[in-house]
Coordinates of C-alpha atoms in Angstrom, one line a residue:
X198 CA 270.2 79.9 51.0
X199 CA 270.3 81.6 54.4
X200 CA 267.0 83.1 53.5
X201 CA 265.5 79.9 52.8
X202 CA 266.4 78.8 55.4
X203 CA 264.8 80.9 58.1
X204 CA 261.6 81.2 56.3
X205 CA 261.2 77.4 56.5
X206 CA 261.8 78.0 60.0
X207 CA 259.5 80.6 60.2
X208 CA 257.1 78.3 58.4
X209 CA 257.6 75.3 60.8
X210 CA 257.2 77.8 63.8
X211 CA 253.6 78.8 62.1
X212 CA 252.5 75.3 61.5
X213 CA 253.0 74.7 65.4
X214 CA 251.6 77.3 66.7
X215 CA 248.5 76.1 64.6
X216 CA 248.7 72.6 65.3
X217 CA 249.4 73.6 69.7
X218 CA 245.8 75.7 69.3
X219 CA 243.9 73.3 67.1
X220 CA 245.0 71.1 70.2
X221 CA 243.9 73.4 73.1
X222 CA 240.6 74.2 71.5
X223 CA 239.6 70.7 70.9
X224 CA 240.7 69.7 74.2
X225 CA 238.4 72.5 75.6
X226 CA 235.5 71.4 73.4
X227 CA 232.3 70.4 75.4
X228 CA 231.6 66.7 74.9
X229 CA 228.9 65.4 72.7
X230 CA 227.0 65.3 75.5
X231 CA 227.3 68.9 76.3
X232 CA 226.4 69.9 72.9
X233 CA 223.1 68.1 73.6
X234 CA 222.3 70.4 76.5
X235 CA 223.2 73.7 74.3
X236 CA 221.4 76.5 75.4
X237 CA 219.8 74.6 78.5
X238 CA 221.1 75.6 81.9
X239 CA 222.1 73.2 84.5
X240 CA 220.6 74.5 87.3
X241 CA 221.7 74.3 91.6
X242 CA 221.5 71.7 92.6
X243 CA 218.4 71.2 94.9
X244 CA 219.1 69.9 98.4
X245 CA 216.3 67.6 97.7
X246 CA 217.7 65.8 94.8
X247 CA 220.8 64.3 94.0
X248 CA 223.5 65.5 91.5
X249 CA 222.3 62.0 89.3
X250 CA 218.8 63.6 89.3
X251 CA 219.6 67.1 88.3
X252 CA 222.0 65.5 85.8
X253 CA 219.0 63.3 84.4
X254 CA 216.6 66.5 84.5
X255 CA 218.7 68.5 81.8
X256 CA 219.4 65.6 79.7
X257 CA 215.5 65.2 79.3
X258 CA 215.1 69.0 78.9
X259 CA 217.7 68.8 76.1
X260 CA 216.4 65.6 74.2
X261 CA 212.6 67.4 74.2
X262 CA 214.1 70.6 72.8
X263 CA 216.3 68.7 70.2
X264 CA 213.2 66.3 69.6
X265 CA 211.0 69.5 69.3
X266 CA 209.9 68.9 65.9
X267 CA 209.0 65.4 66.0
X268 CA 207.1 66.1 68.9
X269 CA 205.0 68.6 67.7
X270 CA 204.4 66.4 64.4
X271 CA 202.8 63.7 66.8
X272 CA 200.5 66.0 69.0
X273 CA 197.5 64.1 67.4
X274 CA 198.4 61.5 69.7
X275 CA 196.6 61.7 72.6
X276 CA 198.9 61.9 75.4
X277 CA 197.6 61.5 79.1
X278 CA 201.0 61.3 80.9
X279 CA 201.1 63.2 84.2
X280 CA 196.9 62.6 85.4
X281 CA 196.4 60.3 88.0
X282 CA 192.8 59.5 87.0
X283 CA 192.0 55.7 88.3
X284 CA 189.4 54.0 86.0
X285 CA 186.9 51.6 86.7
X286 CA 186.9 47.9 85.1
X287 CA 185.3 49.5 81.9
X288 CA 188.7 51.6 81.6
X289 CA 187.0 54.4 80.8
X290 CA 186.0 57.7 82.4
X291 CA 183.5 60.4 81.2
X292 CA 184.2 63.9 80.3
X293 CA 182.4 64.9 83.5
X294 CA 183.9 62.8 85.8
X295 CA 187.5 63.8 84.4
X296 CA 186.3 67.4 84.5
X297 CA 185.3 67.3 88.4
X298 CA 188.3 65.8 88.8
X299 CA 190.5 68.5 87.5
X300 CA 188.3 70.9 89.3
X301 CA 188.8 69.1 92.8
X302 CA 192.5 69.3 92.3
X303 CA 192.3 72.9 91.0
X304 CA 190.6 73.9 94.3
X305 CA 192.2 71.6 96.9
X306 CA 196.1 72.2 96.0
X307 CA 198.3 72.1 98.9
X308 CA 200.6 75.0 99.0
X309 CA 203.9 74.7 98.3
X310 CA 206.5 75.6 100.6
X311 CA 203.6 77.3 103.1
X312 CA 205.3 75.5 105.9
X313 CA 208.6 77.6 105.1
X314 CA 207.2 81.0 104.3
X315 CA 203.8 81.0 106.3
X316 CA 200.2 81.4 104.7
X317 CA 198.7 83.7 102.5
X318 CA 198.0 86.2 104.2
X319 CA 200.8 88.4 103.9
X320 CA 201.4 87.9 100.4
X321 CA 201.1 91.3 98.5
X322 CA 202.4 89.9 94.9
X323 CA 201.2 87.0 93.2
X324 CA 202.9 85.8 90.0
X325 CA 200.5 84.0 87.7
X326 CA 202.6 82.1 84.7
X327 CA 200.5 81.0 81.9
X328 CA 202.3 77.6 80.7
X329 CA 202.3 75.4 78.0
X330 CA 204.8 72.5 76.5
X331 CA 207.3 74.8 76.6
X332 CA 210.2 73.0 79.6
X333 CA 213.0 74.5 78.2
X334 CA 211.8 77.9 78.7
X335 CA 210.2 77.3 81.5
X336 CA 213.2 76.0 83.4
X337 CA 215.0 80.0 82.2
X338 CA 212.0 81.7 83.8
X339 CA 212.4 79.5 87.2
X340 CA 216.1 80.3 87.4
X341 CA 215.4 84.3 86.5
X342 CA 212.9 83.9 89.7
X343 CA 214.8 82.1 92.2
X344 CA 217.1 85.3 91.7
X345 CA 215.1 87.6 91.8
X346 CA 215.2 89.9 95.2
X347 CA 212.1 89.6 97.0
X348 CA 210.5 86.2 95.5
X349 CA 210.3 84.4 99.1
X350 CA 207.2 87.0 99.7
X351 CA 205.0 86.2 96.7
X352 CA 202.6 83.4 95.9
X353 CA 203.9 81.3 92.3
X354 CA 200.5 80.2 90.7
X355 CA 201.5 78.0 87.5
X356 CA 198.6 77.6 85.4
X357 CA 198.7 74.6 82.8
X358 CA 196.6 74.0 79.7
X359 CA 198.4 70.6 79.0
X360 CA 199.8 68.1 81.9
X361 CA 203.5 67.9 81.2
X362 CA 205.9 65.6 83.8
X363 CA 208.9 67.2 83.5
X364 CA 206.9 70.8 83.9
X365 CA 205.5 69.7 87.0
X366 CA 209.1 68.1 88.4
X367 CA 210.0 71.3 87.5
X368 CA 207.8 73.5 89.4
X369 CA 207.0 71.0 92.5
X370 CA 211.5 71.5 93.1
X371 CA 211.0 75.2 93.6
X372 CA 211.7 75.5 96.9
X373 CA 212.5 79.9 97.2
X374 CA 208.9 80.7 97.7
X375 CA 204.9 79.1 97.9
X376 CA 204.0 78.0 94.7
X377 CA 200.1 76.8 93.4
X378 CA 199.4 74.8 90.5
X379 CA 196.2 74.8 88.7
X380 CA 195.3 72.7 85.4
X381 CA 192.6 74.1 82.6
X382 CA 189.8 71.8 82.7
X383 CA 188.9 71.7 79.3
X384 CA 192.1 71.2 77.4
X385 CA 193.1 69.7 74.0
X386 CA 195.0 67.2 76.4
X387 CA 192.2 65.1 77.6
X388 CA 189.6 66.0 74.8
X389 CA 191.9 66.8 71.5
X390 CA 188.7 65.0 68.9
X391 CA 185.4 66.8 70.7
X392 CA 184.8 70.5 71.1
X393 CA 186.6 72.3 73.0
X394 CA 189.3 69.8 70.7
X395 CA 189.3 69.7 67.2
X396 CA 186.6 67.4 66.3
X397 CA 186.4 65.3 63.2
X398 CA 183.4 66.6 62.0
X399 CA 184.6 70.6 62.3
X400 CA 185.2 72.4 59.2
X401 CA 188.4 72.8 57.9
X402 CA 190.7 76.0 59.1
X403 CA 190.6 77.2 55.3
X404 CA 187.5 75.5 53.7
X405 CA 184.9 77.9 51.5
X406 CA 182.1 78.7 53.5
X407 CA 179.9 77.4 50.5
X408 CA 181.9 74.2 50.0
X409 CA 181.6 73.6 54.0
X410 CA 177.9 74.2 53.8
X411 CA 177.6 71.5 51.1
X412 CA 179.6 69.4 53.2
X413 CA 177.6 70.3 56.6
X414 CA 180.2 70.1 58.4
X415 CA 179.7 70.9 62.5
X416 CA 180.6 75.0 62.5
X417 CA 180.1 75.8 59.0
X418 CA 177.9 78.9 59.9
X419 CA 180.5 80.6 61.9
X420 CA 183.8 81.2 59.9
X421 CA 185.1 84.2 61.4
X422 CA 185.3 87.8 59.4
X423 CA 188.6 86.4 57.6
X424 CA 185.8 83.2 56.4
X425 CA 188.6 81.0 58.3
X426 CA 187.1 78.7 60.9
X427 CA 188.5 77.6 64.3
X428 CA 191.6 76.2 65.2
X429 CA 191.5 74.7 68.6
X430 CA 195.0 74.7 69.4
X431 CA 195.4 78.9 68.8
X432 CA 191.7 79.5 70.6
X433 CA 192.4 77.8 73.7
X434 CA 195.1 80.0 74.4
X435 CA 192.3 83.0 74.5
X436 CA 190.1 80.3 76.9
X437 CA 192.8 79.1 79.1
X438 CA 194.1 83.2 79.8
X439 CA 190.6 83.8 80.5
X440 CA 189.9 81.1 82.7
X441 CA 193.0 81.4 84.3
X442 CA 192.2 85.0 85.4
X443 CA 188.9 84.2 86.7
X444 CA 190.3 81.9 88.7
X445 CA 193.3 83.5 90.4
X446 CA 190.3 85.7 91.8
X447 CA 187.8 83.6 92.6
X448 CA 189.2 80.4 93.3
X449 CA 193.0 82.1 95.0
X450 CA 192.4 85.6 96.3
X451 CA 189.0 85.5 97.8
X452 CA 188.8 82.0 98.9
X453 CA 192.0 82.4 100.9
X454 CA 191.1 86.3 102.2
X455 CA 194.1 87.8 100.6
X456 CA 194.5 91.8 101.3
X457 CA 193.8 93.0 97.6
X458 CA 197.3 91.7 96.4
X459 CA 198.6 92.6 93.2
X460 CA 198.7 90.1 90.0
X461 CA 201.2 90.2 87.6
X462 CA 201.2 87.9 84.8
X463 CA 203.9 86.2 83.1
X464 CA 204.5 83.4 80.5
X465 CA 206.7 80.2 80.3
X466 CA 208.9 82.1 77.7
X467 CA 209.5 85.4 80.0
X468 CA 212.7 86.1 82.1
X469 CA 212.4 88.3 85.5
X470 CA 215.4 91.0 86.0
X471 CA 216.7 90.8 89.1
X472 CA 215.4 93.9 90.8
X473 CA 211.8 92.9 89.1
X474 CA 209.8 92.7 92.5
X475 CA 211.8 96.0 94.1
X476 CA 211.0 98.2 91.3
X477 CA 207.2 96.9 90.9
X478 CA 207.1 98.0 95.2
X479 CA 208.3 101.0 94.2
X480 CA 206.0 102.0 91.5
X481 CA 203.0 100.3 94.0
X482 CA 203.9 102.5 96.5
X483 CA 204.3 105.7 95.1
X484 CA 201.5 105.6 92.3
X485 CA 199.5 107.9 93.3
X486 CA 202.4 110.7 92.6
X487 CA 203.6 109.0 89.3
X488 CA 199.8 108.7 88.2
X489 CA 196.9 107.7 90.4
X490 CA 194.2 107.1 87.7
X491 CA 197.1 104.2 86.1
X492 CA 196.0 101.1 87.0
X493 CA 197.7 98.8 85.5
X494 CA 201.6 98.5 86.0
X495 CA 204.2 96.8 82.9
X496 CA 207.2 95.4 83.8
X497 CA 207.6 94.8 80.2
X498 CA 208.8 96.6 77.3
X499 CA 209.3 95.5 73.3
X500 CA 212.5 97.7 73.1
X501 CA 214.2 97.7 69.8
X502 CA 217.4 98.7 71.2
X503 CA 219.2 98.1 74.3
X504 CA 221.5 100.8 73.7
X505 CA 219.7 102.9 76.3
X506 CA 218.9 100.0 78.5
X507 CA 221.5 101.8 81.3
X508 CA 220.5 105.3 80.3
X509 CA 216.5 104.8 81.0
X510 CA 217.1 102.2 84.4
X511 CA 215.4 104.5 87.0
X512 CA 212.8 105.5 84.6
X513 CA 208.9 105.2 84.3
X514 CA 206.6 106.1 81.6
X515 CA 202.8 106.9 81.7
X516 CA 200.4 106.2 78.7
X517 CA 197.5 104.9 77.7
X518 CA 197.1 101.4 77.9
X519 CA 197.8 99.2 74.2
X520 CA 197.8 95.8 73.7
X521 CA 200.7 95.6 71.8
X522 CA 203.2 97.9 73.7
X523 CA 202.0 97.0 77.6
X524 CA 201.0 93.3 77.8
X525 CA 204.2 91.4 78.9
X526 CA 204.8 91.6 82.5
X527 CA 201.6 93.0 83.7
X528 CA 200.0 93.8 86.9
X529 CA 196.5 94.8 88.3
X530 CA 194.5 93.9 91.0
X531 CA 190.8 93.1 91.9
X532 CA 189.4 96.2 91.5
X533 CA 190.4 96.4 88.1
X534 CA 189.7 93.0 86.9
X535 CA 186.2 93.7 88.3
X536 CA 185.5 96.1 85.7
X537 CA 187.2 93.5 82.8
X538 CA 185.3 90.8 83.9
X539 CA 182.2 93.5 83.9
X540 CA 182.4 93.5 79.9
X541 CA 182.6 89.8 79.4
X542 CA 180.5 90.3 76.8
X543 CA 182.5 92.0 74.7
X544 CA 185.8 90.0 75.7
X545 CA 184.0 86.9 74.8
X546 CA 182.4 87.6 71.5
X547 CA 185.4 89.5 69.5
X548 CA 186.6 88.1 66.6
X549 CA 189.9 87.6 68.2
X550 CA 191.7 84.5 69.1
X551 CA 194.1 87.0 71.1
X552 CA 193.9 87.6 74.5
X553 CA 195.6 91.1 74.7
X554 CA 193.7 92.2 71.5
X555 CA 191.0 91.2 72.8
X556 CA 191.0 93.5 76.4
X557 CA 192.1 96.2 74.4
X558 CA 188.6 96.2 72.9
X559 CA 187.1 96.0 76.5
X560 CA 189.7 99.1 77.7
X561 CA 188.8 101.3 74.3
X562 CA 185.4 100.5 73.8
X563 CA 183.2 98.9 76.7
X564 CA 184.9 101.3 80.0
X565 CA 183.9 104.6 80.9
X566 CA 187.7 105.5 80.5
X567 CA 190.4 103.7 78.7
X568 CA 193.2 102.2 81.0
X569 CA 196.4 103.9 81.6
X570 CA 199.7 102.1 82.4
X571 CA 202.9 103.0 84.5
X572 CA 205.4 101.4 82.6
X573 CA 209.5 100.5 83.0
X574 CA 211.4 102.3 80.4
X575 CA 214.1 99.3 80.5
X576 CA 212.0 96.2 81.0
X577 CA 212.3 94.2 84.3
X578 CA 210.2 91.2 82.8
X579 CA 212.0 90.4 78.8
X580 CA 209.9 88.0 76.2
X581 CA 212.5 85.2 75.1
X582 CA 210.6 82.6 73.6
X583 CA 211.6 82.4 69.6
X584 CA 210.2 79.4 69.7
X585 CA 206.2 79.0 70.2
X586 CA 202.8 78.6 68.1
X587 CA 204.2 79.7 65.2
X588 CA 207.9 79.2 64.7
X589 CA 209.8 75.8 65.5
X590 CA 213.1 75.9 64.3
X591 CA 214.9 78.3 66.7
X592 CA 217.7 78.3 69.8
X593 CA 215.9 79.1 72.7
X594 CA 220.0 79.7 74.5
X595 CA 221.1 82.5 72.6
X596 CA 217.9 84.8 73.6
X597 CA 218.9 83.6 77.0
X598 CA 222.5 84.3 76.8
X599 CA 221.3 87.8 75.2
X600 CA 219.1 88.6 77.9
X601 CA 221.6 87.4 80.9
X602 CA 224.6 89.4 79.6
X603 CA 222.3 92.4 79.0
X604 CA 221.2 92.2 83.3
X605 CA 225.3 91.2 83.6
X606 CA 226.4 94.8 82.1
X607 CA 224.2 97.1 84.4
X608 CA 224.0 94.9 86.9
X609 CA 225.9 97.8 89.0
X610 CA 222.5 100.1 87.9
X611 CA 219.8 97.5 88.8
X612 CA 217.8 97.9 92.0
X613 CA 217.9 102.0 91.6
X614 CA 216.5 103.8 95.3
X615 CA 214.1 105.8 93.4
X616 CA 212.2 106.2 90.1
X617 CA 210.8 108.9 88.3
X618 CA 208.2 109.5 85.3
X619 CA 210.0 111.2 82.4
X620 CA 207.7 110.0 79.3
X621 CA 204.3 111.0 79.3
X622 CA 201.3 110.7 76.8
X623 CA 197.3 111.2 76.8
X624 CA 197.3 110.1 72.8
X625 CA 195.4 107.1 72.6
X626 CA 196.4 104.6 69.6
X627 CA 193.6 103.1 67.5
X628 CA 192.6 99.9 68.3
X629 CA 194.1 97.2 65.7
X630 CA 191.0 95.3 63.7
X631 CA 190.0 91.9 64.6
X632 CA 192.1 89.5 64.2
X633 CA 190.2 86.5 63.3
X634 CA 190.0 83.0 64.8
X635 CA 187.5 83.4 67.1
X636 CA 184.1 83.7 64.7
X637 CA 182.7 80.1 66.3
X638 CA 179.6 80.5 68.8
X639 CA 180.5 77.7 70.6
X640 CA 184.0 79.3 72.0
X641 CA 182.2 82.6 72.5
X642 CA 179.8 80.5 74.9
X643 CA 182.4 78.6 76.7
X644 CA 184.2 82.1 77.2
X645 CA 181.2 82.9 78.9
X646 CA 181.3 79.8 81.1
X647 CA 185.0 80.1 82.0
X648 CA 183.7 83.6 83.4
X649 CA 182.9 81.4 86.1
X650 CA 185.4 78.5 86.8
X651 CA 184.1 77.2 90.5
X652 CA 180.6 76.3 89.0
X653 CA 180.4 73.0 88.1
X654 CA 178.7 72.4 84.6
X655 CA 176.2 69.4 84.9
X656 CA 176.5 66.8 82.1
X657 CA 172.6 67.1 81.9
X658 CA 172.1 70.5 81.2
X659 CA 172.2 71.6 78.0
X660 CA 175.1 73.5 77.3
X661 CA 178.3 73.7 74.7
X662 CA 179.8 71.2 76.8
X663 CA 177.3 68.8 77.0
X664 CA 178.7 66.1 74.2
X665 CA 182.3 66.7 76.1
X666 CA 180.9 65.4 79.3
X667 CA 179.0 62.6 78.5
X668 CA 181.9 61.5 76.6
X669 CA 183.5 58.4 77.4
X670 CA 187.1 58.4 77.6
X671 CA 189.8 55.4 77.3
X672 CA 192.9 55.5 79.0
X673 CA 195.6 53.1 79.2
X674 CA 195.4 50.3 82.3
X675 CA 198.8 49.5 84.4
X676 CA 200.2 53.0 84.0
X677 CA 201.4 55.0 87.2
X678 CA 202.3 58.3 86.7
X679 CA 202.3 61.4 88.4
X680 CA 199.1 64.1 89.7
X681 CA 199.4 67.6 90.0
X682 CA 199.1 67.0 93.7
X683 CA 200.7 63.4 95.0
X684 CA 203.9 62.3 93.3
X685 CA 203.9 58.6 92.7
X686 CA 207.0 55.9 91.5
X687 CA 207.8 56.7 87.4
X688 CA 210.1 55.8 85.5
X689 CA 213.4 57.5 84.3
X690 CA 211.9 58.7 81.0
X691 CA 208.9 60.6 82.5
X692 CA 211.0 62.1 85.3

């Protein structure tokens, strides 16, 4: 009896010990609401806007993550929130006139933050960022650079294929150093049914080539080497990095004078280390010892394993340029874009809706000597975006929280006082084949003409752009919404 007893004490003792923790953790438990905002930040306050506004910023970068999906099942709508353009009484605008004014705002964009940090011309570093509709990861990367050592020196150019608000509330709220925006004239955004878009009377992606010859439809001549033909949303990723490029250079760097500064490109979905700008000035300044013909710099590595992430801090290796291996956090400068830009031809006409794939064609095949790249053995730029073209249903927070504890364990190895070369190579990988998507003539001609973005294309001449100018295009009356440049009274939902 005794025995009994004690273990139905022992019992009762277990039960509330259970019931006091089921108690604590629910208590601790984040709210509905927090659950919402899983996996997005809520970033420092700005002194500029209130704890109500930040508040409201993250709740609208949560609902468009958790709405991803319907979203992106509804991008046939055409969406013009974010321009400014002011129609006439016909309420409608032509492809030109939308196009020149893009253009105008592209290459009249007050500076950010120039009254804080000073002009141009010290900048040594500019960070272009390719972005798309991607806010969630976009706010990660703007967080990983407001910490990063160093970032009140450089120049932030954002470059935009689609006109987002709460991307440009975003980006206009950085306040750590300059910032530039520029827009891609000829996006899906304002023409999504005529070429550059995705016209009506294109051939389908996976139509025969004999069955789309029957039907005449628009490109049926030019399925690429696969017999697919073009998808506009994958090709103007190829067209906007291209035009992007060409622009940083013509329309940033020589119109302002800048002393030869050196580019390094990032996406939306990146995240910078914090020591990413003191170990790119190292490598700049002692290149010619690590390798003096290397002239292009990666901050970023694919590494399988971060087991040796603490093991290979403070070191450097030197290979030849590939696509695959040294395209995430790069950097060059004029002299070598020069020489890309010199085999436009080839950039432009392979069968390649890749970007990367596509300049590994121009390193291996069109200059005198492939590229070679000085590159971080434990990445200082780190690719977190599961979520993109080609996959939706993903947690953008847990390659965040991955990345942020992995700079939180060696954070006591970052910013290293010296760096050394301790992996070298002269083998040169074989090129990959083509990889389709880009077998249309008219996107190798517009490549050609984003080659050149400060020339205006008349709607008269004949051109691949011609039925896209003299387009006439509809927008909506009694809307007022915000410009890349002047920031007008919205409402709540647009931010």
């Amino acid at each position: 009896m005794m025995v009994y007893r004690r273990m139905h004490r022992l019992a009762n003792a277990v039960i509330v010990c259970c019931l006091f923790g089921f108690i604590v953790i629910f208590l601790k438990a984040p709210s509905e609401e927090q659950r919402l905002r899983d996996g997005v930040p809520v970033l420092s306050q700005n002194p500029g806007w209130s704890s109500n506004d930040w508040d409201g910023l993250n709740k609208e970068v949560a609902d468009l993550l958790k709405n991803e999906s319907n979203r992106l099942s509804n991008n046939e709508k055409p969406d013009w929130s974010g321009w400014d353009f002011k129609p006439g009484d016909g309420k409608a605008l032509t492809g030109a006139e939308i196009v020149e004014s893009v253009s105008f705002l592209n290459e009249n964009f007050d500076i950010l933050n120039s009254a804080k940090f000073g002009d141009l011309s010290n900048v040594k570093t500019i960070l272009v960022i390719q972005v798309h509709d991607r806010p969630v990861y976009l706010q990660y990367l703007i967080e990983s650079m407001r910490n990063t050592k160093g970032i009140e020196d450089t120049l932030l150019v954002f470059s935009h294929d689609i006109n987002v608000g709460i991307n440009n509330e975003l980006i206009r709220n950085i306040t750590f150093a300059r910032v530039y925006q520029i827009f891609y004239p000829y996006n899906l955004q304002l023409f999504p049914s005529i070429f550059p878009g995705q016209s009506p009377t294109d051939c389908p992606e996976k139509m025969k080539r004999d069955k789309a010859q029957e039907m005449n439809c628009t490109n049926w001549s030019y399925p690429d080497k696969y017999g697919n033909y073009r998808v506009a949303q994958l090709t103007q990723i190829k067209h906007h990095w291209w035009w992007k490029m060409n622009f940083v250079f013509d329309g940033i760097v020589d119109k302002f004078g800048m002393n030869d500064p050196w580019i390094l490109l990032l996406e939306e979905d990146h995240m910078l280390a914090p020591d990413a700008l003191h170990v790119l000035d190292i490598i700049v300044t002692n290149r010619p010892k690590y390798c003096a013909s290397c002239e292009i710099i990666s901050l970023g590595f694919y590494l399988k394993s971060t087991n040796k992430y603490g093991q290979d801090i403070a070191r450097l290796g030197v290979h030849p340029w590939y696509s695959s291996k040294h395209n995430m956090g790069m950097a060059l400068q004029k002299n070598t874009w020069q020489k890309i830009k010199g085999c436009s031809e080839m950039f432009c006409k392979w069968d390649d809706y890749n970007w990367d794939w596509s300049l590994m064609q121009v390193s291996a095949k069109c200059l005198p000597q492939r590229f070679r790249v000085i590159f971080t053995k434990s990445p200082r730029v780190i690719h977190i975006g599961d979520c993109g073209v080609h996959t939706h249903r993903c947690e953008a927070h847990k390659a965040l929280q991955s990345t942020q504890e992995l700079f939180r364990q060696h954070k006591d190895l970052l910013f290293p006082s010296a760096l050394s070369v301790t992996d070298t190579s002269r083998r040169s990988l074989k090129p990959s084949k083509e990889n389709g998507g880009w077998g249309d003539v008219r996107d190798r001609q517009l490549c050609e003409i984003n080659k050149s973005p400060l020339v205006r294309i008349s709607a008269q001449e004949s051109s691949v752009l011609q039925d896209m100018l003299n387009s006439k295009v509809q927008f909506p009356l009694n809307r007022t919404v915000s410009s890349p440049v002047t920031t007008t009274t919205i409402n709540s939902h647009n931010l």
